[in-house]
Structures are given as C-alpha cells and as structure tokens.
PDB file of C-alpha atoms in Angstrom:
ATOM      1  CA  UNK A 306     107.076  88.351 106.124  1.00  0.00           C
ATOM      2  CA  UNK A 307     104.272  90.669 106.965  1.00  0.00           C
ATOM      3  CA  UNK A 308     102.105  93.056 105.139  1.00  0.00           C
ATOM      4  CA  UNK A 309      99.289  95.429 106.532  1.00  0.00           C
ATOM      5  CA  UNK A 310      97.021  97.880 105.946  1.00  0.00           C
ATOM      6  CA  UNK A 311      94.933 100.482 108.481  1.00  0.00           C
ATOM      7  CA  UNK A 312      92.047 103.101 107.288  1.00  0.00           C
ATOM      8  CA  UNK A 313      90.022 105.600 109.539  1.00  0.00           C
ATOM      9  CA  UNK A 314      87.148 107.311 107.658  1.00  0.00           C
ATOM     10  CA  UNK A 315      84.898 109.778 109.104  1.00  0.00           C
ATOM     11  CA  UNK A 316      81.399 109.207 108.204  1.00  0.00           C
ATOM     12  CA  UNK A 317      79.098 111.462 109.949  1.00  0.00           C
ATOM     13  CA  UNK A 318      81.466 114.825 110.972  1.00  0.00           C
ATOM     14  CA  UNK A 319      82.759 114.148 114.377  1.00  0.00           C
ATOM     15  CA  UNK A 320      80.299 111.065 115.084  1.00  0.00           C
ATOM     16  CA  UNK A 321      80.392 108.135 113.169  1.00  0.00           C
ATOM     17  CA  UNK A 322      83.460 106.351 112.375  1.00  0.00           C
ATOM     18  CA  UNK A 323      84.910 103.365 110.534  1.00  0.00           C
ATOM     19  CA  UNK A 324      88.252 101.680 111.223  1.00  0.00           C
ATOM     20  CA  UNK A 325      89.753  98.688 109.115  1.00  0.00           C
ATOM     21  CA  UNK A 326      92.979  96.780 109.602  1.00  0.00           C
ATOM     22  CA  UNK A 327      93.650  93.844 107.562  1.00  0.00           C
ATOM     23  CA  UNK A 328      97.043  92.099 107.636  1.00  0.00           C
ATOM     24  CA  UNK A 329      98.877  88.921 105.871  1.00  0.00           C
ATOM     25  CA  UNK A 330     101.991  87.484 107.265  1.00  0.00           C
ATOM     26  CA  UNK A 331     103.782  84.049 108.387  1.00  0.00           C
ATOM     27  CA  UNK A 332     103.112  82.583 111.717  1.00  0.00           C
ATOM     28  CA  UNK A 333     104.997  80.429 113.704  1.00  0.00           C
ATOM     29  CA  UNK A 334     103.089  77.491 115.048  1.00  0.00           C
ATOM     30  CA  UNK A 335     104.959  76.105 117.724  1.00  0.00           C
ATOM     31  CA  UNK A 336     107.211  78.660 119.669  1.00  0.00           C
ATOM     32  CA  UNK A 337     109.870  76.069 120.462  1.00  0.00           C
ATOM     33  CA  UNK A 338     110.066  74.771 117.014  1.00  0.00           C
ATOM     34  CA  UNK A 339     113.512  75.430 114.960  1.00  0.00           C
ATOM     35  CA  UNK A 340     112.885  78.805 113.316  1.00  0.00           C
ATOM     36  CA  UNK A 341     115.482  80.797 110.878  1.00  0.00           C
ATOM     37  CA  UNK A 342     115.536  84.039 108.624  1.00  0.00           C
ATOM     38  CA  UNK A 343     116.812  81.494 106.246  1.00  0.00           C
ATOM     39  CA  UNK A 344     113.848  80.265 104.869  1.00  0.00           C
ATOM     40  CA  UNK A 345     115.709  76.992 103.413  1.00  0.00           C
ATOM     41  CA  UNK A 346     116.354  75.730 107.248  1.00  0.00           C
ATOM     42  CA  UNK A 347     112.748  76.756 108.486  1.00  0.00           C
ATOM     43  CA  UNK A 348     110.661  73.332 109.088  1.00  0.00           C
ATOM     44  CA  UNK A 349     108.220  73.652 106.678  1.00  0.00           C
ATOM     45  CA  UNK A 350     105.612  72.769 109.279  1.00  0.00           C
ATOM     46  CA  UNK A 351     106.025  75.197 111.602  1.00  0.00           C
ATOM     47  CA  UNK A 352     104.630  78.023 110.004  1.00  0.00           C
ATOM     48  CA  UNK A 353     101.255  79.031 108.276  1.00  0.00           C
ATOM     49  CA  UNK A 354     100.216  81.764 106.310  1.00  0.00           C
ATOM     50  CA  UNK A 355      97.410  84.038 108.274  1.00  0.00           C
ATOM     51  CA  UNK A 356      95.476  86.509 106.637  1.00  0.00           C
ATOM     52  CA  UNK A 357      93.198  88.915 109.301  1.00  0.00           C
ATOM     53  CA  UNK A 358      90.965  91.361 108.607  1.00  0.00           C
ATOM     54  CA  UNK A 359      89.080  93.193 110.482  1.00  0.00           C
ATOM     55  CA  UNK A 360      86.015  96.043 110.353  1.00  0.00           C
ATOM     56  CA  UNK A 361      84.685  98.546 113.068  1.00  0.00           C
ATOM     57  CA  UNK A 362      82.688 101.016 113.006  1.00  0.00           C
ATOM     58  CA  UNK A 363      81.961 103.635 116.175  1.00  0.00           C
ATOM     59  CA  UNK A 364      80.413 106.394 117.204  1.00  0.00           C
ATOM     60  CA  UNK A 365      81.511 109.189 119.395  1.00  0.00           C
ATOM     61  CA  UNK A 366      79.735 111.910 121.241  1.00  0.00           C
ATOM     62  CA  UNK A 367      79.225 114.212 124.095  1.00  0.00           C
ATOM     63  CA  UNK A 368      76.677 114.959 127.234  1.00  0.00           C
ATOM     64  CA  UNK A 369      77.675 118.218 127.274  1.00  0.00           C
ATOM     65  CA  UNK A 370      80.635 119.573 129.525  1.00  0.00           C
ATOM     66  CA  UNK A 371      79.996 116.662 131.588  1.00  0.00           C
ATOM     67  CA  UNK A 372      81.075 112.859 129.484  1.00  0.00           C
ATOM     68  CA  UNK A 373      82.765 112.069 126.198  1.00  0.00           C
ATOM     69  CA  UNK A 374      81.545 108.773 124.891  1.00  0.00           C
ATOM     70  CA  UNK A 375      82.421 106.146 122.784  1.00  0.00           C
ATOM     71  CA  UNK A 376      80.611 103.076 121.320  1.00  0.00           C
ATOM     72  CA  UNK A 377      82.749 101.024 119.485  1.00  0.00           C
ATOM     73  CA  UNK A 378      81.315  97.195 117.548  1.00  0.00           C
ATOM     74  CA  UNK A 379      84.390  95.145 115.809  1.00  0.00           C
ATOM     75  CA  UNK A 380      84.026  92.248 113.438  1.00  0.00           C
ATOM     76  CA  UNK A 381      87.274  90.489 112.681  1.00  0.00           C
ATOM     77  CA  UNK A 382      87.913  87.500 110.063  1.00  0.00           C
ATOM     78  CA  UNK A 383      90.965  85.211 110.819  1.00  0.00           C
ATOM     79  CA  UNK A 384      91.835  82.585 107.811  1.00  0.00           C
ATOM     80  CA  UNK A 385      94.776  80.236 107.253  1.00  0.00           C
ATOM     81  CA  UNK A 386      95.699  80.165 103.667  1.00  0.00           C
ATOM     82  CA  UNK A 387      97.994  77.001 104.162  1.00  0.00           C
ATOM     83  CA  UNK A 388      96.875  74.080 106.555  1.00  0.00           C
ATOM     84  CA  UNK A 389      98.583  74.501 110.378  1.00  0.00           C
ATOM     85  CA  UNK A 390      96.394  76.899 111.904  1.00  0.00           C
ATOM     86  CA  UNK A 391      92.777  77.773 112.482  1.00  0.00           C
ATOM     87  CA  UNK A 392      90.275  79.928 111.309  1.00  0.00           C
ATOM     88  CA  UNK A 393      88.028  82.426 113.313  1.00  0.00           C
ATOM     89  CA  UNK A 394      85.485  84.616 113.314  1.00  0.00           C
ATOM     90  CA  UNK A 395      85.069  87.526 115.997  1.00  0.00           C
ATOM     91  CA  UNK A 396      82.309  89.951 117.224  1.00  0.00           C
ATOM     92  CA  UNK A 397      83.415  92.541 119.714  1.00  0.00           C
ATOM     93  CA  UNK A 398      81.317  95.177 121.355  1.00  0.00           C
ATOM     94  CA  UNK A 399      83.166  98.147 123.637  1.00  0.00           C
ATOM     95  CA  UNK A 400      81.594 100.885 125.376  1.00  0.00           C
ATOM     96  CA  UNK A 401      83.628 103.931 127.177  1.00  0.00           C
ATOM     97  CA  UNK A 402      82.644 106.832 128.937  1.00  0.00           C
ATOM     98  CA  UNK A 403      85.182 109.575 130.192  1.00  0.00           C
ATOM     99  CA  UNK A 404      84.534 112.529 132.101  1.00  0.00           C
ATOM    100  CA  UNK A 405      84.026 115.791 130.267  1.00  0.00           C
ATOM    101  CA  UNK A 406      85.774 119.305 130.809  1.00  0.00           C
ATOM    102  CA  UNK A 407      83.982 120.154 133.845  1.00  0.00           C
ATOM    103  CA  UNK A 408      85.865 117.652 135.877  1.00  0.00           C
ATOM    104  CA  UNK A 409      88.605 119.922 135.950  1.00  0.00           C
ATOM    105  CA  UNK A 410      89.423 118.634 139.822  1.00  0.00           C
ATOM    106  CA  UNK A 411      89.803 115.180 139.040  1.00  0.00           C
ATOM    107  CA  UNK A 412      88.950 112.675 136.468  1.00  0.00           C
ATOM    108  CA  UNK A 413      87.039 109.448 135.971  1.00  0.00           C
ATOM    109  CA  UNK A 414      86.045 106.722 133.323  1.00  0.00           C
ATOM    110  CA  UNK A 415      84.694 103.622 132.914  1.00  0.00           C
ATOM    111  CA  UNK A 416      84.683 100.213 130.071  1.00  0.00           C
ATOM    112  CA  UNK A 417      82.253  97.446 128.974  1.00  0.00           C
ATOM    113  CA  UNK A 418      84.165  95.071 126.825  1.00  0.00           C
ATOM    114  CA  UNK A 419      82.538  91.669 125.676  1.00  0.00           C
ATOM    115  CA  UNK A 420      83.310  89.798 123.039  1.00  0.00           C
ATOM    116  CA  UNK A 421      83.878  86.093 121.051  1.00  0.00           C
ATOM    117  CA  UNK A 422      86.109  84.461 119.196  1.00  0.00           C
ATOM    118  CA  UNK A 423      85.066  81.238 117.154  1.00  0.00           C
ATOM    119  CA  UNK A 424      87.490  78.787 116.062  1.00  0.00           C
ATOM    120  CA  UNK A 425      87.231  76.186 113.380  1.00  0.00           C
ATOM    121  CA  UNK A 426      89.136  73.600 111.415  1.00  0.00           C
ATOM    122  CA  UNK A 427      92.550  71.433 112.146  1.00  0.00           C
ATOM    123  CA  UNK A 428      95.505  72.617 113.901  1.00  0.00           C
ATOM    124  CA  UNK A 429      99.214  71.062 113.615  1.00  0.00           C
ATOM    125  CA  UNK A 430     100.143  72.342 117.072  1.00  0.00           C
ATOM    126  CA  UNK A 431      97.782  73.394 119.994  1.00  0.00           C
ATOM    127  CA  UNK A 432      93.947  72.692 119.797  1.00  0.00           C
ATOM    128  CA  UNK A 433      91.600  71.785 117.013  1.00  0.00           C
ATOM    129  CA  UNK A 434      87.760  71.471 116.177  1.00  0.00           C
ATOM    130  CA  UNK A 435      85.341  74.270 117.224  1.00  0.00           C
ATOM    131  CA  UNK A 436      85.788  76.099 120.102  1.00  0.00           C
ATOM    132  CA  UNK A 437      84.688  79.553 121.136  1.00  0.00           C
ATOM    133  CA  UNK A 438      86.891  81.888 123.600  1.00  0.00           C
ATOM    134  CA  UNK A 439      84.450  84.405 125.565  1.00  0.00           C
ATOM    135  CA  UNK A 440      85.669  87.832 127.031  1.00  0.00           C
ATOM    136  CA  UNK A 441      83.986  90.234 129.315  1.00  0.00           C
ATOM    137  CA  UNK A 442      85.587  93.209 131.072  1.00  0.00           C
ATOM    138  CA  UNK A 443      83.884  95.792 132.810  1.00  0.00           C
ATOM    139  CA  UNK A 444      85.935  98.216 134.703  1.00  0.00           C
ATOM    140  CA  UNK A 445      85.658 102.041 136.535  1.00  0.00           C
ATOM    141  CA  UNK A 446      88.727 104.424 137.429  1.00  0.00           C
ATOM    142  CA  UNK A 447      89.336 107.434 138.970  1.00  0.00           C
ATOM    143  CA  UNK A 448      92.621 110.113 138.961  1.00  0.00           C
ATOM    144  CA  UNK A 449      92.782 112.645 141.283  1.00  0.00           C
ATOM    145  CA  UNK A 450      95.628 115.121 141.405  1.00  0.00           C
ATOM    146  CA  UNK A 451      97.328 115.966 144.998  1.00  0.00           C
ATOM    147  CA  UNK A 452      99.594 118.776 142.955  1.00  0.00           C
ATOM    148  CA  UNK A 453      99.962 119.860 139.767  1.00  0.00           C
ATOM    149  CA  UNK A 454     102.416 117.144 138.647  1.00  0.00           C
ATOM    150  CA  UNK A 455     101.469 114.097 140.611  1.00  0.00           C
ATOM    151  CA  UNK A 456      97.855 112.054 140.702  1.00  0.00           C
ATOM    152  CA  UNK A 457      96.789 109.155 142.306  1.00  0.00           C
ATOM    153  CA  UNK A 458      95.031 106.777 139.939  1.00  0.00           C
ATOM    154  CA  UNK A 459      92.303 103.816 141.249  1.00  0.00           C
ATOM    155  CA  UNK A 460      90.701 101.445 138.886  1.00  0.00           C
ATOM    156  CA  UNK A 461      88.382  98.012 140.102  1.00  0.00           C
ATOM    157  CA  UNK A 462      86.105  95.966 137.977  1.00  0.00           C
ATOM    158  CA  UNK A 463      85.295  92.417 136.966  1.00  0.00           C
ATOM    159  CA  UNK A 464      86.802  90.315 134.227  1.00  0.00           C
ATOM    160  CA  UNK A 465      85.922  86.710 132.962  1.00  0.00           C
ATOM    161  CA  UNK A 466      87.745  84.772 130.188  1.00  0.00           C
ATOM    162  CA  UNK A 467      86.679  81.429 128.851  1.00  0.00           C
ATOM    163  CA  UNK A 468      89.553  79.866 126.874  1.00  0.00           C
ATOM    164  CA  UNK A 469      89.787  75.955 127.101  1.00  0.00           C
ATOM    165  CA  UNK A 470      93.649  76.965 125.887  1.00  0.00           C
ATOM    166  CA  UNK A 471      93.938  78.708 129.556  1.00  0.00           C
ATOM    167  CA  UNK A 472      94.476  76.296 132.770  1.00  0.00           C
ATOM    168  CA  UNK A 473      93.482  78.562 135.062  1.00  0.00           C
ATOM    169  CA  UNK A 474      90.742  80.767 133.481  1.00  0.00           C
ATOM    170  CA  UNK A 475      89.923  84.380 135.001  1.00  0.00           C
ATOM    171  CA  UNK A 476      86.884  84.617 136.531  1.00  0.00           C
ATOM    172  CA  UNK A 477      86.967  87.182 139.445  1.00  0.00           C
ATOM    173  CA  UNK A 478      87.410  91.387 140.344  1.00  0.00           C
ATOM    174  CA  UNK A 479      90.352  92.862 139.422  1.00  0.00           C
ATOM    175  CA  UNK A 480      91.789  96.557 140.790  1.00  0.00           C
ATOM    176  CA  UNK A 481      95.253  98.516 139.997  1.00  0.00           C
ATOM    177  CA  UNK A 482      96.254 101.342 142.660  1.00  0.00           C
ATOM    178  CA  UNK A 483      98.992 103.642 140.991  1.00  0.00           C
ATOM    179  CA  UNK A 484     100.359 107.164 140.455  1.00  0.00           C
ATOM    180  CA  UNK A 485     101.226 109.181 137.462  1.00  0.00           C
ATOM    181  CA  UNK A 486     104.191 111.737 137.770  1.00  0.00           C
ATOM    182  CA  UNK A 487     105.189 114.799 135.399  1.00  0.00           C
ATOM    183  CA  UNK A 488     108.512 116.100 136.214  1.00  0.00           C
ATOM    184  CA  UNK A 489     108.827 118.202 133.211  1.00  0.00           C
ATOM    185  CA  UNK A 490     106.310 119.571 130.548  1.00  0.00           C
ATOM    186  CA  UNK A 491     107.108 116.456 128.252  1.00  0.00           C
ATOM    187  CA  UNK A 492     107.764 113.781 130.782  1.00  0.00           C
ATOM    188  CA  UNK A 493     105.170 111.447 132.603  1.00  0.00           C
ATOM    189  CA  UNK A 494     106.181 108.801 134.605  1.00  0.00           C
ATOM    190  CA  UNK A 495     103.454 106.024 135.599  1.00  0.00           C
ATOM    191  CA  UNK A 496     103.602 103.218 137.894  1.00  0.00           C
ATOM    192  CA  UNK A 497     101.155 100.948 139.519  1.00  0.00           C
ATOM    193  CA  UNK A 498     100.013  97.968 141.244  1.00  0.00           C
ATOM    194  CA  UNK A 499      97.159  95.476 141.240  1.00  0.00           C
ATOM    195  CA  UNK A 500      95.712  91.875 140.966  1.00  0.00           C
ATOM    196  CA  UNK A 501      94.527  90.985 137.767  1.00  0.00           C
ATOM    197  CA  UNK A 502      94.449  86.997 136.087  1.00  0.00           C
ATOM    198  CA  UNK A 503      94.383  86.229 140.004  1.00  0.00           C
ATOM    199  CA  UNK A 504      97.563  87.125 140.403  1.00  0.00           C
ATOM    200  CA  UNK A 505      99.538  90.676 142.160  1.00  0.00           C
ATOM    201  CA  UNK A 506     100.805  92.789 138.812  1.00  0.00           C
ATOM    202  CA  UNK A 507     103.190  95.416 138.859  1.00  0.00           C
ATOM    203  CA  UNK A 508     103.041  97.710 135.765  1.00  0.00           C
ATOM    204  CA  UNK A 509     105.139 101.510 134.491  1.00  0.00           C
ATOM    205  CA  UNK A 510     105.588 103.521 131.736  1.00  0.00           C
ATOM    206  CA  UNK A 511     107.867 106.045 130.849  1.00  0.00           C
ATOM    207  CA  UNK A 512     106.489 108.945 127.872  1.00  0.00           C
ATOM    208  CA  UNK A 513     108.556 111.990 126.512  1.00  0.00           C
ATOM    209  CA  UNK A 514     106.713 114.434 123.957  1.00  0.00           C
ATOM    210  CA  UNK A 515     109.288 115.202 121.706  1.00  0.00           C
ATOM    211  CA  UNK A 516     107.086 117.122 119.634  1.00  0.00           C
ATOM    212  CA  UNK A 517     103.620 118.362 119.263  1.00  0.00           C
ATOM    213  CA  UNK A 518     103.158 115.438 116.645  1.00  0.00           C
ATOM    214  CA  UNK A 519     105.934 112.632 117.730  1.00  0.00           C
ATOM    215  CA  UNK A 520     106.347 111.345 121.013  1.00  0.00           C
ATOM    216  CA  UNK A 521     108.538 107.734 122.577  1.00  0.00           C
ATOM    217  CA  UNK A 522     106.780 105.897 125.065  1.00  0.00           C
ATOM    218  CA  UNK A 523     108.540 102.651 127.204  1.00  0.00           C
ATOM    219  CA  UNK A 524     105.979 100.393 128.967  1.00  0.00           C
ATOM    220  CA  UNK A 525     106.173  97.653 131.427  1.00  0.00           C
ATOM    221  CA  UNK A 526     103.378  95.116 131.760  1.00  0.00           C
ATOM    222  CA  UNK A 527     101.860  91.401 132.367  1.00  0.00           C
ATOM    223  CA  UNK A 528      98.966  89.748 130.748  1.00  0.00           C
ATOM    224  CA  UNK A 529      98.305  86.294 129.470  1.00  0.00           C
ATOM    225  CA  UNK A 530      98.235  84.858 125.714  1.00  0.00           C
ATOM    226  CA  UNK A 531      95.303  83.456 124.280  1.00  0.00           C
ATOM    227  CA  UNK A 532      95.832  80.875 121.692  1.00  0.00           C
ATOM    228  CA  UNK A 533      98.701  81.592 118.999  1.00  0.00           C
ATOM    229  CA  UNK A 534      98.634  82.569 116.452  1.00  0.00           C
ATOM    230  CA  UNK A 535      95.002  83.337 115.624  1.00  0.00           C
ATOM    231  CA  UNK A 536      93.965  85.027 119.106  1.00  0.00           C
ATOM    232  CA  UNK A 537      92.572  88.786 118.158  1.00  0.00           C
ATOM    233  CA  UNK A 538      90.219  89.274 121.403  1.00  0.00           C
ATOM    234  CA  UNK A 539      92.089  91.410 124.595  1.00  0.00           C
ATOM    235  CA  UNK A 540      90.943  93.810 127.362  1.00  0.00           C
ATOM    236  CA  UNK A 541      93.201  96.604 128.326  1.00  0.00           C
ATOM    237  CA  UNK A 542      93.225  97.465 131.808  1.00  0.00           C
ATOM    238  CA  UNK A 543      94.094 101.220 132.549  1.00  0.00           C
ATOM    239  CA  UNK A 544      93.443 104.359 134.501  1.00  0.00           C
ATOM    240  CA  UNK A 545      92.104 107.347 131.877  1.00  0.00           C
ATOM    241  CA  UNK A 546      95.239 109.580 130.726  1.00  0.00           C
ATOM    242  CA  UNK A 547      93.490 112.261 131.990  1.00  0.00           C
ATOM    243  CA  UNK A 548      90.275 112.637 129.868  1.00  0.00           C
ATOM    244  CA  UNK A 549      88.595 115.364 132.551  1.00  0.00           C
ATOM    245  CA  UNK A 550      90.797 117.804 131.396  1.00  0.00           C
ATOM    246  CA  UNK A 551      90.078 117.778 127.288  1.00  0.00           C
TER     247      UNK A 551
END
C-alpha cells in the first residue's frame, strides 16, 4: 500500500520556489523474506510502515544570456510508525549552473551536491543505533554537437559516499564519455560510458515526444543502494539535455 502527495508553489514570480513530497506506504525489510499480495501469508515481521516527508525550497535565476542557475536546500523527515525500521533526518544542499542561450555552439553545466542522512533507533534487519551516511558530488559536463542530430557529451568530477551499510565506499573521480542521437524530431537516442562507484558503467536511454505535453522515456543504468528502506540521499550523474539552447 502506498499513498503520496507532491506540491510546487511559486513564491517570488519566477525565483523562489517550494517543493513538498510526503509519502506513507509498507516497506519490506528484508528483500529475501517471504512476501505476498495476500496480506494473511505476509510474515508479519517483514514489513514496517514508513511515513517520509520532505520540504525544499529553491531559487532560480539568470546571469544574463550567459547561465541559468539553480540553488536548491532539501530537508527530509523519515519515521517508522511500527517498530522494524529506522528513523532519519536529512539536510541536502544542491547547486547547478547551466549555460545560457548564448551558447548556441555547444553546451555546458556543472553540480555541487552534499548532503546527510541521520539514522536513529532499532532495526529488525540490517543496521541499528545512530549512524550518519554523508554524500558529496561535484561534477562538470560539456555537449558539443558535430551535426545537427548527433553530440558528443563529456562529464568528470569527484564523488565520496560514507555509508557503513556500503563495503566498498566511493571515494574517488568519476567521468562518463557518451553521445546523444536524434533521428527524428521526437526521437533521442543516448548512450554512454564511464567509471563511477570504481567500477566501468555502461548507461542509454531511449525518449519519443509524443506530444507537446506527454512524452515515454526507457532508461538503462547502474548505481548502488544505500540502506533500505529509509535511504532518501542520491546523486545523479548526467550530461545537461541541452540547457545552451533554452
């Protein structure tokens, strides 16, 4: 069961911002536990009742023709309303910069993610006690076109997780090297490579505009998972979707 809410009010006209997200629904504890849609065969501790809610307020703005800008805080609330899982508490600060219209030759952008995550009280599965998970991204790309319907896309950076959950724990650069195709006026094909989590990725995606207001996207990807069911903290890694030409 699952039940959820999203709001986006505009507080200052086309500058200040305020998303919230809150969300109540059953979580499994252990993934290898016996789960059913039958309720009546479900162990009864295997699952908890999570309730997350979350606040964020941002601001966006220009430098002119020449960067669109976004500064984004997040404060998210995680509780467990029957015992099995943890609580936490989040902060989350993200700043982007894309270029503006006058990079009509090419495109760039750039992140700064950091955040925490702490964790308290018992757990049936997986850890307990106090813990904190830390996150920092920061990471720069670049697209430039060779023709009109295929770009070359480079993004590096640096990324460091601290999750006692993790074995291996990122700590090191990170780059993806790909290209983004457009056949057709509502097709774009993407594909690329990289090392990320210390290990080579591959990633795609394949988007069709249906209409000016509905489109179907399919996506191919890797990335690790942070502590179930509770985790709320993770960096996207991606070239812009070509921001110079807004």
């Amino acid at each position: 069961h699952a039940l959820s809410t999203f709001s986006q009010s505009e507080l200052v006209d086309g500058l200040f911002f305020l998303d919230t997200q809150t969300s109540l629904s059953d979580a499994t504890l252990n993934s290898q536990g016996q789960v059913s849609a039958d309720p009546s065969v479900q162990f009864q501790d295997n699952s908890a009742t999570i309730f997350t809610g979350s606040a964020s307020p941002f601001l966006r703005y220009q430098l002119d023709k020449y960067a669109n800008f976004e500064t984004r805080y997040r404060y998210g609330r995680t509780l467990s309303l029957t015992p099995g899982a943890q609580d936490s508490e989040s902060h989350r600060f993200t700043h982007s910069v894309a270029s503006g219209r006058e990079f009509d030759r090419f495109s760039w952008g750039g992140t700064f993610d950091i955040g925490r995550e702490d964790f308290t009280g018992m757990a049936t599965f997986g850890p307990s006690g106090d813990r904190t998970n830390k996150n920092l991204l920061g990471v720069g790309s670049v697209e430039v076109p060779i023709i009109r319907e295929f770009s070359v896309a480079m993004s590096a950076g640096y990324e460091k997780i601290e999750d006692l959950t993790l074995q291996d724990q990122p700590d090191g650069p990170i780059w993806n090297l790909g290209f983004r195709w457009r056949p057709g006026p509502r097709t774009t094909v993407q594909m690329g490579y990289g090392e990320r989590y210390d290990k080579k990725r591959v990633s795609g995606g394949l988007s069709y505009l249906i209409s000016p207001r509905s489109s179907s996207t399919l996506s191919y990807g890797q990335s690790i998972r942070q502590t179930p069911p509770t985790a709320t903290n993770s960096a996207a890694f991606r070239a812009p979707a070509g921001s110079g030409n807004r």
